[in-house]
Short mmCIF file of C-alpha atoms in Angstrom, two decimals:
data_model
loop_
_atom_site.label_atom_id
_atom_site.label_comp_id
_atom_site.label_asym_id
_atom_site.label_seq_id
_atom_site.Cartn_x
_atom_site.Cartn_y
_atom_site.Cartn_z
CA UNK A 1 -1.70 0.78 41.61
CA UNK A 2 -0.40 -3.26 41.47
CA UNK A 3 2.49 -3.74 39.27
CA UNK A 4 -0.07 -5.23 36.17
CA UNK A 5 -2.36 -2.02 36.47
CA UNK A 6 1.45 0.38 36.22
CA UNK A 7 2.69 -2.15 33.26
CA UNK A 8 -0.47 -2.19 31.33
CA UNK A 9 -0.44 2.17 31.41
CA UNK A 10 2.79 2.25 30.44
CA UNK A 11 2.32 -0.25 27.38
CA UNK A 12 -0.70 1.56 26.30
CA UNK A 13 1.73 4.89 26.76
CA UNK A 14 4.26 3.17 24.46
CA UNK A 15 1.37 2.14 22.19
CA UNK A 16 0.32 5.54 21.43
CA UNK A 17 3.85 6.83 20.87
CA UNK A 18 4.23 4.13 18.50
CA UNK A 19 0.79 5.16 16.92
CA UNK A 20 1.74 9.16 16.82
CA UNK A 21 5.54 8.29 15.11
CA UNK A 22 4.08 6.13 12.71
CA UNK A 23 1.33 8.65 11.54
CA UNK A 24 4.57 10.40 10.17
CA UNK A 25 6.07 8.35 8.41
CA UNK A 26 3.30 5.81 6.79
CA UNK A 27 0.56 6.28 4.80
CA UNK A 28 -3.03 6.22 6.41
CA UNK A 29 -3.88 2.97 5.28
CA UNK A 30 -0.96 1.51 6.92
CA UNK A 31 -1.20 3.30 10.16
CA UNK A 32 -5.26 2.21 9.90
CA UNK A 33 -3.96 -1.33 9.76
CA UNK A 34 -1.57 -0.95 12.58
CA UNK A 35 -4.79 0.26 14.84
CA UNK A 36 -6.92 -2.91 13.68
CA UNK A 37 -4.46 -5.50 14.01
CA UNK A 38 -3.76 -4.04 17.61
CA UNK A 39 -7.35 -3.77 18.42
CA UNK A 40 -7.75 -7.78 17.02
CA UNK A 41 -4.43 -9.01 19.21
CA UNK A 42 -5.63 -7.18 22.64
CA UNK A 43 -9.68 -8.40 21.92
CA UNK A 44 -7.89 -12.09 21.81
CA UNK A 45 -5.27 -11.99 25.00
CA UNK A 46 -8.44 -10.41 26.90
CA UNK A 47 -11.54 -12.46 25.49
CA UNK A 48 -9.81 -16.03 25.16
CA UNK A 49 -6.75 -15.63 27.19
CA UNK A 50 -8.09 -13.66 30.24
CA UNK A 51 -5.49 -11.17 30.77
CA UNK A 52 -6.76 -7.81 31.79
CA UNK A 53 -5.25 -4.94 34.09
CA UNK A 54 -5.04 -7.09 37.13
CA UNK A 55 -2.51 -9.79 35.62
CA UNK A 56 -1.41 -7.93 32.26
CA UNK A 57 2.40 -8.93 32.20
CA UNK A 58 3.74 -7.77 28.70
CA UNK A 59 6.62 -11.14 28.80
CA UNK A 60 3.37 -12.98 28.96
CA UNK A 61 1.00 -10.96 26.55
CA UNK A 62 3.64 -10.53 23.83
CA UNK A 63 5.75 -13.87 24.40
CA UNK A 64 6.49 -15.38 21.36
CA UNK A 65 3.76 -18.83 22.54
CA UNK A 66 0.99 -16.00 22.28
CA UNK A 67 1.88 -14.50 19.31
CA UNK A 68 2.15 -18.34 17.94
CA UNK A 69 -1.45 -19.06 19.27
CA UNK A 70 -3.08 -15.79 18.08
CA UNK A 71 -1.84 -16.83 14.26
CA UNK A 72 -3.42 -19.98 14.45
CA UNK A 73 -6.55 -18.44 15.92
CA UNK A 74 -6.68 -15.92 13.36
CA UNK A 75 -6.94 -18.92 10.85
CA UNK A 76 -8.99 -21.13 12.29
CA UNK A 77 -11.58 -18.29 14.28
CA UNK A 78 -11.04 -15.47 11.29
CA UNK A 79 -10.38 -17.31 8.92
CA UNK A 80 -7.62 -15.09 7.67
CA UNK A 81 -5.13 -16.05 4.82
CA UNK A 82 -1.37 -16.59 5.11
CA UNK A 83 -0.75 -13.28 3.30
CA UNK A 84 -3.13 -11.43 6.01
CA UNK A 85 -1.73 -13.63 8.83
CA UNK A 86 1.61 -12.19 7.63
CA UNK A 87 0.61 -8.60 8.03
CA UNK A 88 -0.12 -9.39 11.06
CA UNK A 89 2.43 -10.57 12.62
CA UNK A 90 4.93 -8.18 10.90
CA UNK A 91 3.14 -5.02 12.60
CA UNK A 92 3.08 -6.82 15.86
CA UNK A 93 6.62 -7.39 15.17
CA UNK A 94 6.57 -3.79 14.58
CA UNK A 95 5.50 -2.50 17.86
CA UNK A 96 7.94 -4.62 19.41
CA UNK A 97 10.83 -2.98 17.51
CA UNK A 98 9.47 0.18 18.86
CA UNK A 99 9.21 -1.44 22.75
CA UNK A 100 12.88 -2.26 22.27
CA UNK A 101 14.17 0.69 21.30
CA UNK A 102 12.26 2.83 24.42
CA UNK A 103 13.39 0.31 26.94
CA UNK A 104 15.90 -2.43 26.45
CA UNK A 105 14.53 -4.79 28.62
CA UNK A 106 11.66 -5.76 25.90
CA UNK A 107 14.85 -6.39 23.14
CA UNK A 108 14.23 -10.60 24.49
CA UNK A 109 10.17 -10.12 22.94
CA UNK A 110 11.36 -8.99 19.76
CA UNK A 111 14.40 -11.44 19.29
CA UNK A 112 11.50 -14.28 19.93
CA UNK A 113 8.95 -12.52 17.80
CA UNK A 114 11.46 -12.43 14.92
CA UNK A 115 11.99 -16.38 15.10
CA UNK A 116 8.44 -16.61 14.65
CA UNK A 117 7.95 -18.64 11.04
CA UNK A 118 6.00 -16.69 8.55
CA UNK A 119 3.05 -18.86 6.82
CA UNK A 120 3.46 -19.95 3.68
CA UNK A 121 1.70 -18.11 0.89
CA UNK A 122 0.08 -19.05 -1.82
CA UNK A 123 1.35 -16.76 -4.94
CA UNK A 124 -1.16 -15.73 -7.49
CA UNK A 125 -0.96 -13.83 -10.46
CA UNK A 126 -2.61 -10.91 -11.30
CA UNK A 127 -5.51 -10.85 -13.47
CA UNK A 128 -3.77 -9.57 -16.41
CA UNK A 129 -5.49 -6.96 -19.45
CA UNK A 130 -4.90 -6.79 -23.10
CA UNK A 131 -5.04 -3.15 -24.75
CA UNK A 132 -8.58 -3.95 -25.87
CA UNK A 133 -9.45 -3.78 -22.43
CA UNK A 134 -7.45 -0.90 -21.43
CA UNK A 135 -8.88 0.95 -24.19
CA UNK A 136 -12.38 0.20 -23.72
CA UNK A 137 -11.89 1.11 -19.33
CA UNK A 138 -11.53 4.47 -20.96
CA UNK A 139 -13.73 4.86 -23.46
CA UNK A 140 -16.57 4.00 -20.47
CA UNK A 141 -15.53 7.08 -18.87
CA UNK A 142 -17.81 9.88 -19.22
CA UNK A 143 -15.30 12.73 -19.59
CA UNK A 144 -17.85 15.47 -19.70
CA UNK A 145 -18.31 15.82 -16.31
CA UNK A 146 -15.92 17.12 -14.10
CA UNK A 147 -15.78 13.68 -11.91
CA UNK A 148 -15.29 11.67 -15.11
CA UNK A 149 -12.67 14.45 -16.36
CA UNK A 150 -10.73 13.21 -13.07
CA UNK A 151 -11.26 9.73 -13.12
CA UNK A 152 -10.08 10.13 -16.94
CA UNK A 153 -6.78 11.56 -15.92
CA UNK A 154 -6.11 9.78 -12.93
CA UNK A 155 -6.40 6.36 -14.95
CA UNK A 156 -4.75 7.45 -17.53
CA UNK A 157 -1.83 8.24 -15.02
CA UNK A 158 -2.01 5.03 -13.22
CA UNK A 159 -2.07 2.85 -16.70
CA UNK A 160 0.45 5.62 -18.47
CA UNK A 161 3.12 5.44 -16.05
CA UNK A 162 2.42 2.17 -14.45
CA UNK A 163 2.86 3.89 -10.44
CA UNK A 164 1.85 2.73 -7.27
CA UNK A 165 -1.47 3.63 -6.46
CA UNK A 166 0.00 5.45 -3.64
CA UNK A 167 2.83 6.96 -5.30
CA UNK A 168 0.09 8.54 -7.46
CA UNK A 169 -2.05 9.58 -5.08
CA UNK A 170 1.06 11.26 -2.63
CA UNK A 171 1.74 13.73 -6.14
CA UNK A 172 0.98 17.38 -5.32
CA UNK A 173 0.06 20.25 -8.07
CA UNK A 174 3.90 21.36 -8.10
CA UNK A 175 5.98 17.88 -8.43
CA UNK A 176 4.86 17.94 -11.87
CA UNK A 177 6.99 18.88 -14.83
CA UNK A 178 4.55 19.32 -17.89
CA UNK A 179 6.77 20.38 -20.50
CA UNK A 180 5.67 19.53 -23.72
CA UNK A 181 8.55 17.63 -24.64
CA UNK A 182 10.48 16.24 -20.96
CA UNK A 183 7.10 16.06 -18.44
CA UNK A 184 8.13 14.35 -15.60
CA UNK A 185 7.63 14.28 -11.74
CA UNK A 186 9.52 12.17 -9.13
CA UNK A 187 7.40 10.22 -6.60
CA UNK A 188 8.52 8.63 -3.90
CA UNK A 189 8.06 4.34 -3.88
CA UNK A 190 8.67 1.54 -1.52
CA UNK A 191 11.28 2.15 1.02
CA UNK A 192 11.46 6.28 0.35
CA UNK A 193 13.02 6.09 -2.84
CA UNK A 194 12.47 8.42 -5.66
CA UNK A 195 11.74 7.40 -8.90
CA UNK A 196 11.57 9.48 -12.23
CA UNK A 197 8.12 8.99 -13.93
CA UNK A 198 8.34 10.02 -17.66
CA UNK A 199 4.99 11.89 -19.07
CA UNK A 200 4.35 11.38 -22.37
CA UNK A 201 2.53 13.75 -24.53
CA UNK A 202 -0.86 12.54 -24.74
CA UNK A 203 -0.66 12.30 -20.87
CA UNK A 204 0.62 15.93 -20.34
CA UNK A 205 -1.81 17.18 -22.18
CA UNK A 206 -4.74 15.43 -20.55
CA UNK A 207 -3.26 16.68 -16.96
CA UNK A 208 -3.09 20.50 -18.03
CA UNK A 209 -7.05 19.92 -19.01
CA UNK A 210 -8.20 18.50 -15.75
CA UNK A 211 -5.61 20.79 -13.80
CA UNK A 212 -7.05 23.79 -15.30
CA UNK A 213 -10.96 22.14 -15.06
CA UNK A 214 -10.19 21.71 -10.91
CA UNK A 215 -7.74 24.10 -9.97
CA UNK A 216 -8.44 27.21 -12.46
CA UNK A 217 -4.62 28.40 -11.86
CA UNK A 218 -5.20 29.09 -8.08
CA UNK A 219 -3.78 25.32 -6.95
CA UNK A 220 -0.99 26.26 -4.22
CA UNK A 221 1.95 23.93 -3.28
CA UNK A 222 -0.08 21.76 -0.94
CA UNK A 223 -2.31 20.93 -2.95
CA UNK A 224 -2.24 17.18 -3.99
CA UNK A 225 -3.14 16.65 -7.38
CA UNK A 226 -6.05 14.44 -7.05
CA UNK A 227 -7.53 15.55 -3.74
CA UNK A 228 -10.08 14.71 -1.76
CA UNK A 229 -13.76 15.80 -2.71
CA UNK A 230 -14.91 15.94 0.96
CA UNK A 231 -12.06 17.23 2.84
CA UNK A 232 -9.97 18.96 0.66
CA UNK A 233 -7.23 19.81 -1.86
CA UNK A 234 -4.78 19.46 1.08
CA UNK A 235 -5.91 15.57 1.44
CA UNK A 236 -5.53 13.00 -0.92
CA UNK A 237 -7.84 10.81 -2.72
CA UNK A 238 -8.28 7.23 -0.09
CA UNK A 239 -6.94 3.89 -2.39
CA UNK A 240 -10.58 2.60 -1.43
CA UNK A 241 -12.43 5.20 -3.37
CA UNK A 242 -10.03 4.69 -6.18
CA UNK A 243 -10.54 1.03 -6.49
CA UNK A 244 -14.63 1.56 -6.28
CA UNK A 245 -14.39 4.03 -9.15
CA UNK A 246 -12.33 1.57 -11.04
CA UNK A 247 -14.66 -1.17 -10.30
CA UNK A 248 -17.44 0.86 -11.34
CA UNK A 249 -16.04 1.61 -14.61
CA UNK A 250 -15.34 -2.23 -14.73
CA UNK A 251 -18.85 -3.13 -15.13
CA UNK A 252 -19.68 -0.56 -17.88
CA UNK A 253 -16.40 -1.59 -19.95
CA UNK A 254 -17.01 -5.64 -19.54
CA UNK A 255 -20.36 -5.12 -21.46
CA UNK A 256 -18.50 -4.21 -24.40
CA UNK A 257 -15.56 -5.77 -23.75
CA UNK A 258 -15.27 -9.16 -21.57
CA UNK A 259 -12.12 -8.95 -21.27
CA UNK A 260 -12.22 -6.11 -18.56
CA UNK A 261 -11.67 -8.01 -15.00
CA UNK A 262 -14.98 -6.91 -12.90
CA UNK A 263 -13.42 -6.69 -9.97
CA UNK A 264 -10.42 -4.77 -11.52
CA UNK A 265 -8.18 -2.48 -9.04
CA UNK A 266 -5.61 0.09 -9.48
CA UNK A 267 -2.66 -2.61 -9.40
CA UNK A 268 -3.71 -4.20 -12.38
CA UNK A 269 -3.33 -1.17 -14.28
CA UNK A 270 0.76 -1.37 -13.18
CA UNK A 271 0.77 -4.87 -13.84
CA UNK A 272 -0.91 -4.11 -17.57
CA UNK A 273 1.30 -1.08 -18.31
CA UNK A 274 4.67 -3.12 -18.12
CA UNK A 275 3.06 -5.89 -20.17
CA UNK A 276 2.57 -4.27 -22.63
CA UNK A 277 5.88 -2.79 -22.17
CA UNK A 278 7.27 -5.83 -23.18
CA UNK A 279 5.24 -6.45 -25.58
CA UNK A 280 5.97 -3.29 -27.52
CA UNK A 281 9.88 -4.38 -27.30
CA UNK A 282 10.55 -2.49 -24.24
CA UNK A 283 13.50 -4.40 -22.41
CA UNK A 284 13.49 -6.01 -19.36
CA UNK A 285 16.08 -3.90 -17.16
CA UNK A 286 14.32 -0.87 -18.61
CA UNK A 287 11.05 -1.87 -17.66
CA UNK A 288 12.49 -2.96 -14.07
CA UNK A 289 13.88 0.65 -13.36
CA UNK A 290 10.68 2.18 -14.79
CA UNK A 291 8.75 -0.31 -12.40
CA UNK A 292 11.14 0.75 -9.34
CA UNK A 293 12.37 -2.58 -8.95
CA UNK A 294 15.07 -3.51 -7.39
CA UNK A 295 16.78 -6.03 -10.48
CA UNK A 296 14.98 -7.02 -13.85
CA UNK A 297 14.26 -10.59 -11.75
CA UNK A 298 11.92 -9.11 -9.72
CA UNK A 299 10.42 -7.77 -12.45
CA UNK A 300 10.34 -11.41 -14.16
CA UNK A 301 8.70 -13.02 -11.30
CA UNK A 302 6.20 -9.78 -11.51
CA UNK A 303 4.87 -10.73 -14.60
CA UNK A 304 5.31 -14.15 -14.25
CA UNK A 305 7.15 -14.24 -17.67
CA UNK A 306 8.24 -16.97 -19.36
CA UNK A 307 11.98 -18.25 -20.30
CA UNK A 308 11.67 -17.83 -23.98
CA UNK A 309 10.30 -14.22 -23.12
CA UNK A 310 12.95 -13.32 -20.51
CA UNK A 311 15.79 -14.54 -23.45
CA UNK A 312 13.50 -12.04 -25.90
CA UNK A 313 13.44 -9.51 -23.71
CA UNK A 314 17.21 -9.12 -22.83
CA UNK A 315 18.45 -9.99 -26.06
CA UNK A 316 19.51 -6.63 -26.97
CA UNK A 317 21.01 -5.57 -23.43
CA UNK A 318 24.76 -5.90 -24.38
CA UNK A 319 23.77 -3.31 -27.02
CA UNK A 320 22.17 -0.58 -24.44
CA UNK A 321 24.61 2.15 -22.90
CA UNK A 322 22.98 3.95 -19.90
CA UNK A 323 19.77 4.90 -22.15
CA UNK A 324 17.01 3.90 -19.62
CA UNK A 325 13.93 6.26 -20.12
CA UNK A 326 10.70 4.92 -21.70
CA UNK A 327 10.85 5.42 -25.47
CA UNK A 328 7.72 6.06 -26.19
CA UNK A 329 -9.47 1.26 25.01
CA UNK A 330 -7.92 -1.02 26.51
CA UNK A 331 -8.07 1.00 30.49
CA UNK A 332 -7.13 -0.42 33.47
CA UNK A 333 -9.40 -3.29 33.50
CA UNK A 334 -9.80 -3.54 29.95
CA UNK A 335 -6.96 -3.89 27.60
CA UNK A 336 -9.18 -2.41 24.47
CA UNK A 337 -9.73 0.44 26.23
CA UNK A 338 -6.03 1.93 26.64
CA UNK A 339 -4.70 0.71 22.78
CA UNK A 340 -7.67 2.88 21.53
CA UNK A 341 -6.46 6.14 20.55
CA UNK A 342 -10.01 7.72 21.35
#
């Protein structure tokens, strides 16, 4: 075996290592787009570059005036955006991180691939909903059957406590704390932190409905609390089949209300719930920590508030103490071959 055929197994080696560690520690829609950005870098070094297993050099595949060239294909051939172009390059960046911890010698690939400029992004604000809206999203939601019962609650959740989508969906049977008057559970957010989410009544008591409706008092401690249909209590609901539920419940809801984005998805709910936060007097800091924000700026930015609102909203803070709870294939001779994990 030539040196290119011995460098190309051992990258695809590396690949799948890379593949199996990050399976652990990301969600599945992450580690899904880890695969397809691979899979779209190796189909362009082999289709318009020409590298395969007889010249595959990874200081050549993965040298910073590669990387450079795939972005710009990726706009001009894909027709990607700066935020996807982005992605991209931050989970090639990734694998690279994980070639230069194996073996030192690729450390030089992922200096250069660091220097790499992102794109420039164009920011834009998230379709915002009044409580008109909200209310009429639930009121379209045939609770009598068992699937409505769970779209109910889960929406309810998501708008009630303004989490993640995934953050909701990672909550099992027994993280939650449904007493009447302290429900809570603790999820974990972005960069493995946990957060306190505060249950309010009307929410508790919607949960104990659809948790006795699905699990009848025989759920178990792996069981996630909304679970997939097909496979399982032990798997989660997918994000995707969240957002076409939502989107689905969209349509019905705009008839009577037009207010009610059609192509509405779960983040809008987040953005919604701490907007009306505010608007119920809720301050800024408190809504931040509620939000899992790092500082009440980032929350700002977030809602794309206004001065006069930000001086509004942090008018009382020299009055709060530490109160800050819510009041209310890539083989040999093909490079695809080896990076599939097939």
């Amino acid at each position: 075996m030539n040196k290119s055929r011995k460098e190309a197994s051992k990258i695809a080696r590396f690949y799948r290592g890379w593949m199996a560690e990050s399976i652990n520690v990301k969600s599945s829609s992450t580690v899904k787009n880890y695969k397809l950005t691979m899979d779209i870098y190796m189909d362009f070094i082999y289709e318009e570059l020409g590298y395969n297993g007889n010249n595959f050099l990874t200081e050549k595949c993965f040298s910073e005036t590669v990387i450079s060239d795939w972005l710009k294909w990726l706009k001009t051939h894909r027709k990607c955006t700066p935020q996807t172009c982005n992605i991209r390059l931050s989970i090639i960046r990734s694998f690279l991180k994980y070639l230069s911890r194996i073996e030192k010698q690729y450390k030089d690939l992922y200096y250069e691939a660091q220097q790499i400029p992102r794109r420039k992004e164009i920011k834009t604000k998230v379709t915002g909903m009044s409580k008109n809206a909200i209310k009429a999203l639930m009121d379209s939601i045939n609770t009598r059957n068992k699937i409505g019962c769970r779209d109910f609650t889960l929406i309810s959740f998501l708008y009630g406590t303004a989490a993640r989508i995934d953050e909701a969906l990672s909550i099992k049977v027994s993280d939650l704390h449904l007493s009447s008057s302290e429900g809570y559970v603790v999820v974990i957010g972005k960069g493995r932190k946990a957060r306190t989410l505060v249950l309010l009544p009307r929410l508790i008591a919607n949960l104990k409905i659809y948790i006795k409706r699905f699990f009848n008092g025989n759920e178990s401690t792996n069981d996630y609390l909304f679970f997939s249909r097909e496979k399982g209590r032990d798997e989660k609901m997918t994000e995707e089949a969240v957002n076409y539920r939502l989107k689905k419940y969209a349509m019905l809801a705009n008839k009577e209300c037009n207010e009610v984005p059609l192509g509405l998805h779960s983040h809008q709910l987040r953005h919604a719930r701490a907007s009306h936060w505010l608007e119920d007097g809720i301050t800024l800091p408190v809504i931040s920590k509620m939000l899992g924000h790092e500082d009440y700026m980032t929350t700002a930015r977030y809602l794309d508030i206004s001065i006069s609102q930000i001086t509004n909203a942090l008018k009382n803070l020299e009055d709060e103490n530490t109160e800050n709870t819510m009041r209310e294939e890539w083989n040999e001779d093909n490079l695809r071959t080896i990076f599939s994990l097939e």
